[in-house]
Short mmCIF file of C-alpha atoms in Angstrom, two decimals:
data_model
loop_
_atom_site.label_atom_id
_atom_site.label_comp_id
_atom_site.label_asym_id
_atom_site.label_seq_id
_atom_site.Cartn_x
_atom_site.Cartn_y
_atom_site.Cartn_z
CA UNK A 18 93.85 101.29 229.58
CA UNK A 19 91.29 99.05 231.19
CA UNK A 20 91.32 98.36 234.91
CA UNK A 21 94.46 98.22 237.07
CA UNK A 22 94.35 96.86 240.61
CA UNK A 23 97.35 97.90 242.69
CA UNK A 24 98.63 95.69 245.51
CA UNK A 25 100.41 96.44 248.76
CA UNK A 26 102.01 93.82 251.01
CA UNK A 27 98.80 93.79 253.07
CA UNK A 28 96.72 93.20 249.95
CA UNK A 29 98.95 90.29 248.96
CA UNK A 30 98.38 88.77 252.40
CA UNK A 31 94.60 89.09 251.99
CA UNK A 32 94.15 87.27 248.69
CA UNK A 33 91.62 84.48 249.11
CA UNK A 34 89.39 82.14 247.08
CA UNK A 35 85.70 81.31 247.30
CA UNK A 36 83.03 79.37 245.44
CA UNK A 37 79.64 81.05 244.97
CA UNK A 38 76.44 79.09 244.20
CA UNK A 39 74.48 82.34 243.94
CA UNK A 40 76.86 83.78 241.40
CA UNK A 41 76.61 80.61 239.30
CA UNK A 42 72.83 81.11 239.17
CA UNK A 43 73.16 84.73 238.10
CA UNK A 44 75.89 84.10 235.52
CA UNK A 45 74.04 81.12 234.07
CA UNK A 46 71.03 83.30 233.20
CA UNK A 47 73.15 84.83 230.43
CA UNK A 48 73.71 81.38 228.98
CA UNK A 49 70.05 80.33 229.06
CA UNK A 50 68.98 83.57 227.41
CA UNK A 51 71.67 83.45 224.71
CA UNK A 52 73.14 79.95 224.35
CA UNK A 53 74.54 80.70 220.89
CA UNK A 54 77.09 83.04 222.48
CA UNK A 55 78.32 80.34 224.89
CA UNK A 56 79.32 77.35 222.78
CA UNK A 57 81.04 75.48 225.61
CA UNK A 58 77.99 75.83 227.86
CA UNK A 59 75.36 75.26 225.17
CA UNK A 60 74.85 71.53 225.98
CA UNK A 61 73.83 72.50 229.51
CA UNK A 62 71.52 75.28 228.28
CA UNK A 63 69.76 72.93 225.89
CA UNK A 64 69.06 70.47 228.71
CA UNK A 65 67.66 72.99 231.18
CA UNK A 66 65.63 75.39 229.03
CA UNK A 67 62.67 73.02 228.79
CA UNK A 68 62.60 72.52 232.55
CA UNK A 69 62.79 76.25 233.18
CA UNK A 70 59.54 76.68 231.26
CA UNK A 71 57.83 75.57 234.50
CA UNK A 72 59.71 78.14 236.60
CA UNK A 73 58.82 81.80 237.15
CA UNK A 74 62.18 83.61 236.95
CA UNK A 75 61.10 86.88 235.32
CA UNK A 76 62.61 89.21 237.91
CA UNK A 77 65.91 87.31 237.86
CA UNK A 78 65.89 87.50 234.06
CA UNK A 79 65.28 91.26 234.10
CA UNK A 80 68.29 91.74 236.39
CA UNK A 81 70.60 89.93 233.94
CA UNK A 82 70.00 91.56 230.54
CA UNK A 83 71.60 90.21 227.36
CA UNK A 84 74.04 91.38 226.16
CA UNK A 85 75.33 91.71 229.71
CA UNK A 86 77.47 94.76 230.37
CA UNK A 87 76.81 95.15 234.09
CA UNK A 88 74.87 93.39 236.83
CA UNK A 89 73.62 95.26 239.87
CA UNK A 90 75.85 94.28 242.77
CA UNK A 91 73.12 93.59 245.34
CA UNK A 92 71.96 90.62 243.25
CA UNK A 93 75.12 88.64 243.99
CA UNK A 94 77.36 90.16 246.67
CA UNK A 95 80.76 88.45 246.93
CA UNK A 96 80.71 85.55 249.42
CA UNK A 97 82.12 86.11 252.88
CA UNK A 98 83.15 82.47 253.37
CA UNK A 99 85.07 80.13 251.10
CA UNK A 100 82.26 77.67 250.30
CA UNK A 101 78.88 79.14 251.31
CA UNK A 102 75.67 77.32 250.52
CA UNK A 103 72.91 79.00 248.55
CA UNK A 104 70.79 79.87 251.57
CA UNK A 105 73.69 81.68 253.25
CA UNK A 106 74.20 83.78 250.14
CA UNK A 107 70.48 84.50 249.81
CA UNK A 108 70.43 85.75 253.40
CA UNK A 109 73.30 88.10 252.52
CA UNK A 110 71.39 89.27 249.46
CA UNK A 111 68.30 89.99 251.59
CA UNK A 112 70.42 92.27 253.78
CA UNK A 113 71.19 94.38 250.70
CA UNK A 114 67.72 96.02 250.71
CA UNK A 115 69.11 99.46 251.71
CA UNK A 116 71.29 99.42 248.57
CA UNK A 117 68.61 98.42 246.07
CA UNK A 118 67.26 101.82 245.08
CA UNK A 119 70.70 103.42 244.77
CA UNK A 120 71.95 100.45 242.76
CA UNK A 121 69.01 100.46 240.35
CA UNK A 122 69.19 104.24 239.91
CA UNK A 123 72.87 103.99 238.90
CA UNK A 124 72.43 100.93 236.69
CA UNK A 125 72.07 101.22 232.94
CA UNK A 126 69.88 98.11 232.66
CA UNK A 127 66.21 97.87 231.66
CA UNK A 128 63.31 99.51 233.51
CA UNK A 129 60.72 96.76 233.49
CA UNK A 130 57.58 96.63 235.59
CA UNK A 131 59.14 93.97 237.82
CA UNK A 132 62.20 96.14 238.41
CA UNK A 133 60.04 99.15 239.20
CA UNK A 134 58.26 97.04 241.82
CA UNK A 135 61.63 96.03 243.26
CA UNK A 136 62.64 99.68 243.43
CA UNK A 137 59.40 100.61 245.22
CA UNK A 138 59.64 97.76 247.76
CA UNK A 139 63.25 96.56 248.06
CA UNK A 140 62.69 94.14 250.94
CA UNK A 141 59.65 92.54 249.35
CA UNK A 142 61.29 92.48 245.95
CA UNK A 143 64.39 90.73 247.26
CA UNK A 144 62.19 88.16 248.98
CA UNK A 145 60.52 87.44 245.64
CA UNK A 146 63.89 87.31 243.92
CA UNK A 147 65.17 84.80 246.48
CA UNK A 148 62.21 82.51 245.76
CA UNK A 149 62.83 82.74 242.04
CA UNK A 150 66.50 81.92 242.56
CA UNK A 151 65.63 78.87 244.68
CA UNK A 152 63.28 77.56 241.98
CA UNK A 153 65.78 78.28 239.21
CA UNK A 154 68.55 76.60 241.22
CA UNK A 155 66.53 73.43 241.70
CA UNK A 156 65.70 73.20 237.99
CA UNK A 157 68.93 74.28 236.38
CA UNK A 158 71.92 74.12 238.74
CA UNK A 159 71.34 71.74 241.65
CA UNK A 160 71.33 68.51 239.59
CA UNK A 161 74.73 69.46 238.20
CA UNK A 162 76.18 71.06 241.33
CA UNK A 163 78.38 68.18 242.59
CA UNK A 164 80.20 68.12 239.27
CA UNK A 165 80.39 71.92 239.00
CA UNK A 166 81.61 72.30 242.57
CA UNK A 167 84.29 69.62 242.05
CA UNK A 168 85.61 71.52 239.04
CA UNK A 169 85.63 74.83 240.91
CA UNK A 170 87.35 73.41 243.97
CA UNK A 171 89.87 71.66 241.75
CA UNK A 172 90.74 74.99 240.18
CA UNK A 173 91.24 76.54 243.62
CA UNK A 174 93.65 73.73 244.55
CA UNK A 175 95.54 74.19 241.29
CA UNK A 176 95.99 77.92 241.90
CA UNK A 177 96.97 77.35 245.51
CA UNK A 178 99.76 75.14 244.18
CA UNK A 179 100.84 77.86 241.73
CA UNK A 180 100.91 80.32 244.62
CA UNK A 181 103.09 77.99 246.67
CA UNK A 182 105.46 77.32 243.76
CA UNK A 183 105.78 80.73 242.18
CA UNK A 184 104.16 83.31 244.41
CA UNK A 185 101.40 85.79 243.71
CA UNK A 186 102.79 86.80 240.32
CA UNK A 187 102.60 83.29 238.89
CA UNK A 188 99.15 82.55 240.30
CA UNK A 189 97.51 85.78 239.14
CA UNK A 190 99.14 85.85 235.71
CA UNK A 191 97.65 82.40 235.04
CA UNK A 192 94.04 83.44 235.75
CA UNK A 193 93.02 84.33 232.21
CA UNK A 194 94.57 85.48 228.94
CA UNK A 195 92.93 88.89 229.49
CA UNK A 196 94.56 89.29 232.92
CA UNK A 197 98.21 90.25 233.37
CA UNK A 198 100.45 90.94 236.37
CA UNK A 199 103.15 93.56 236.12
CA UNK A 200 104.90 95.80 238.65
CA UNK A 201 102.56 94.91 241.53
CA UNK A 202 99.53 95.68 239.38
CA UNK A 203 96.89 93.30 238.10
CA UNK A 204 95.66 94.52 234.71
CA UNK A 205 92.32 93.73 233.08
CA UNK A 206 92.81 95.55 229.78
CA UNK A 207 89.34 94.82 228.37
CA UNK A 208 87.33 95.67 231.48
CA UNK A 209 84.46 98.13 231.07
CA UNK A 210 85.57 99.94 234.21
CA UNK A 211 88.79 101.86 233.65
CA UNK A 212 91.41 103.44 235.85
CA UNK A 213 93.75 102.52 238.68
CA UNK A 214 92.09 101.08 241.77
CA UNK A 215 94.15 100.56 244.92
CA UNK A 216 92.89 97.56 246.86
CA UNK A 217 93.28 99.53 250.07
CA UNK A 218 94.52 96.64 252.18
CA UNK A 219 91.35 94.60 251.54
CA UNK A 220 93.16 92.17 249.29
CA UNK A 221 91.45 90.35 246.43
CA UNK A 222 88.74 87.69 246.34
CA UNK A 223 89.07 85.21 243.46
CA UNK A 224 85.94 83.28 242.51
CA UNK A 225 86.21 80.59 239.81
CA UNK A 226 82.93 80.42 237.88
CA UNK A 227 81.77 77.92 235.28
CA UNK A 228 79.07 80.20 233.92
CA UNK A 229 81.31 83.25 233.70
CA UNK A 230 82.96 81.63 230.66
CA UNK A 231 84.43 83.07 228.47
CA UNK A 232 84.61 86.40 230.31
CA UNK A 233 86.00 87.89 233.49
CA UNK A 234 83.80 89.84 235.91
CA UNK A 235 85.14 92.28 238.45
CA UNK A 236 83.73 94.34 241.29
CA UNK A 237 85.85 97.01 242.94
CA UNK A 238 83.32 99.33 244.58
CA UNK A 239 82.41 99.43 248.29
CA UNK A 240 81.13 97.90 250.47
CA UNK A 241 82.62 94.62 249.25
CA UNK A 242 86.08 93.16 249.02
CA UNK A 243 87.44 93.65 245.48
CA UNK A 244 86.54 90.54 243.52
CA UNK A 245 87.40 88.85 240.24
CA UNK A 246 85.21 86.07 238.87
CA UNK A 247 86.98 84.04 236.19
CA UNK A 248 86.45 80.80 234.23
CA UNK A 249 88.20 77.78 235.78
CA UNK A 250 90.34 75.29 233.90
CA UNK A 251 88.46 72.41 232.29
CA UNK A 252 85.09 74.07 231.62
CA UNK A 253 85.05 72.60 228.12
CA UNK A 254 85.09 69.04 229.52
CA UNK A 255 82.35 69.56 232.09
CA UNK A 256 79.42 68.43 229.94
CA UNK A 257 81.21 65.66 228.04
CA UNK A 258 79.90 62.12 228.24
CA UNK A 259 82.83 59.71 228.44
CA UNK A 260 82.47 56.03 227.82
CA UNK A 261 84.10 54.37 230.80
CA UNK A 262 83.02 51.43 232.94
CA UNK A 263 82.02 51.49 236.61
CA UNK A 264 84.22 49.68 239.14
CA UNK A 265 83.81 46.06 240.19
CA UNK A 266 84.58 46.84 243.83
CA UNK A 267 81.65 49.23 244.07
CA UNK A 268 79.37 46.76 242.28
CA UNK A 269 80.29 44.12 244.86
CA UNK A 270 78.88 46.38 247.57
CA UNK A 271 75.92 48.06 245.86
CA UNK A 272 75.03 45.43 243.31
CA UNK A 273 75.54 45.56 239.56
CA UNK A 274 72.26 47.32 238.71
CA UNK A 275 72.62 50.12 241.23
CA UNK A 276 76.23 50.69 240.27
CA UNK A 277 75.24 50.92 236.61
CA UNK A 278 72.49 53.39 237.53
CA UNK A 279 75.04 55.61 239.25
CA UNK A 280 77.31 55.35 236.23
CA UNK A 281 74.46 56.45 233.95
CA UNK A 282 73.94 59.55 236.09
CA UNK A 283 76.96 61.30 234.59
CA UNK A 284 74.21 63.69 233.49
CA UNK A 285 70.98 64.12 235.50
CA UNK A 286 68.17 61.94 234.15
CA UNK A 287 64.58 60.88 234.83
CA UNK A 288 63.43 57.45 235.97
CA UNK A 289 61.96 56.80 232.52
CA UNK A 290 65.25 57.61 230.77
CA UNK A 291 67.28 55.44 233.12
CA UNK A 292 64.87 52.52 232.87
CA UNK A 293 65.08 52.59 229.07
CA UNK A 294 68.89 52.73 229.06
CA UNK A 295 69.29 49.78 231.43
CA UNK A 296 66.32 47.74 230.19
CA UNK A 297 64.52 47.98 233.54
CA UNK A 298 60.88 48.54 234.36
CA UNK A 299 60.12 52.03 235.62
CA UNK A 300 58.98 50.72 239.04
CA UNK A 301 62.16 48.66 239.29
CA UNK A 302 64.38 51.62 238.37
CA UNK A 303 62.49 53.79 240.86
CA UNK A 304 63.06 51.22 243.63
CA UNK A 305 66.81 51.20 243.01
CA UNK A 306 66.96 55.01 242.81
CA UNK A 307 65.09 55.30 246.11
CA UNK A 308 67.66 53.03 247.75
CA UNK A 309 70.50 55.12 246.31
CA UNK A 310 68.87 58.28 247.62
CA UNK A 311 68.53 56.83 251.11
CA UNK A 312 72.20 55.92 251.02
CA UNK A 313 73.16 59.49 250.09
CA UNK A 314 74.47 58.49 246.66
CA UNK A 315 71.75 60.10 244.52
CA UNK A 316 69.56 63.16 244.82
CA UNK A 317 66.18 63.98 243.28
CA UNK A 318 65.24 67.40 241.94
CA UNK A 319 61.60 68.20 241.12
CA UNK A 320 60.65 71.07 238.84
CA UNK A 321 57.03 71.14 237.78
CA UNK A 322 56.36 67.86 236.01
CA UNK A 323 60.04 66.90 235.89
CA UNK A 324 61.94 64.83 238.46
CA UNK A 325 65.62 64.42 237.74
CA UNK A 326 68.05 62.18 239.56
CA UNK A 327 71.70 63.14 239.95
CA UNK A 328 74.81 61.73 241.58
CA UNK A 329 75.95 63.24 244.84
CA UNK A 330 79.53 64.26 245.56
CA UNK A 331 79.97 61.03 247.57
CA UNK A 332 78.92 58.96 244.56
CA UNK A 333 81.33 60.85 242.30
CA UNK A 334 84.15 59.98 244.68
CA UNK A 335 83.18 56.32 244.89
CA UNK A 336 82.92 55.93 241.13
CA UNK A 337 86.35 57.45 240.63
CA UNK A 338 87.95 55.19 243.22
CA UNK A 339 88.52 52.02 241.24
CA UNK A 340 89.50 51.44 237.62
CA UNK A 341 88.29 47.79 237.46
CA UNK A 342 85.16 47.79 235.27
CA UNK A 343 82.11 45.57 235.35
CA UNK A 344 81.04 44.19 231.97
CA UNK A 345 78.08 45.38 229.93
CA UNK A 346 77.81 48.87 231.34
CA UNK A 347 78.06 52.44 230.09
CA UNK A 348 80.48 55.17 230.98
CA UNK A 349 80.95 57.76 233.66
CA UNK A 350 83.24 60.78 233.68
CA UNK A 351 86.35 61.25 235.73
CA UNK A 352 85.63 63.62 236.95
CA UNK A 353 79.00 101.72 242.95
CA UNK A 354 77.39 98.63 243.25
CA UNK A 355 77.65 97.01 239.87
CA UNK A 356 79.33 93.96 238.48
CA UNK A 357 81.52 94.86 235.52
CA UNK A 358 82.16 92.56 232.61
CA UNK A 359 84.90 92.68 230.03
CA UNK A 360 83.60 92.88 226.44
CA UNK A 361 82.94 89.61 224.58
CA UNK A 362 85.95 87.92 223.08
CA UNK A 363 85.97 86.72 219.47
CA UNK A 364 84.89 83.13 219.08
#
């Protein structure tokens, strides 16, 4: 039977979308721990695993076992705003301390020493978990976040258009091949949780998630709004490197070298890597990158001995704004209380 979510008119009026940085961290742990099961996301996992060797994320890892059947809900409560930043979500997570012991007692996950310490001291344990998440974010997610966020927000816009054109039925039936809409019910036939769940007027929160791929997560237990986390369109193209030339108009403002540096940052890279690609000295590349950072076009992310540079969302927009290339350059892309997961799909 799977899971059936039943809608009333009030529920239909309370359907909303959100993007969740915290959830992307939690879902990505599955990929790092088992990249072979996530072919589309494997290029990302291969890039970040070496950097994560300098990060202590043991408690976070214990809370996301592989294979992942359920995730304790207090780790990643559904966001209350449409685009929260990580710190807002971590503050919400810290407020979940009263739910920690009950959640761990009901969870069928491991009973490691770190989790026992979390059970004994929920407030202190969540503080430690928040620090681990911040460090993990900086190493593994933050350098890629502008691109990830653009994909997620693009999916929200696409589904908003479906909603406007064809109503709730068309938008929800397009979420995923495992999700169907019929007779005012949303069906997730492969969900671990089974039964009919009225939404109770709370509506439904839809959260596109890159690192949920290829599965759909749902949470339908109090105290949160019922939530579905689903893979957005275009995940398979997210890590592609496309040969395409940066625009002349931007080069006229920034200079050819700095524009080429931005173009090379289609994937986060170190000063040494960028200098070698563009035949620059490392001090020279560093000087240009510093200028780009001051202008808000590049960001730097330090993890242990690694410093990676990445394009900001502003830079992504500027690079996509003109199709006139400059010669001799490389490409850039156009660019209760448990979480329940449907069983793995055949690959």
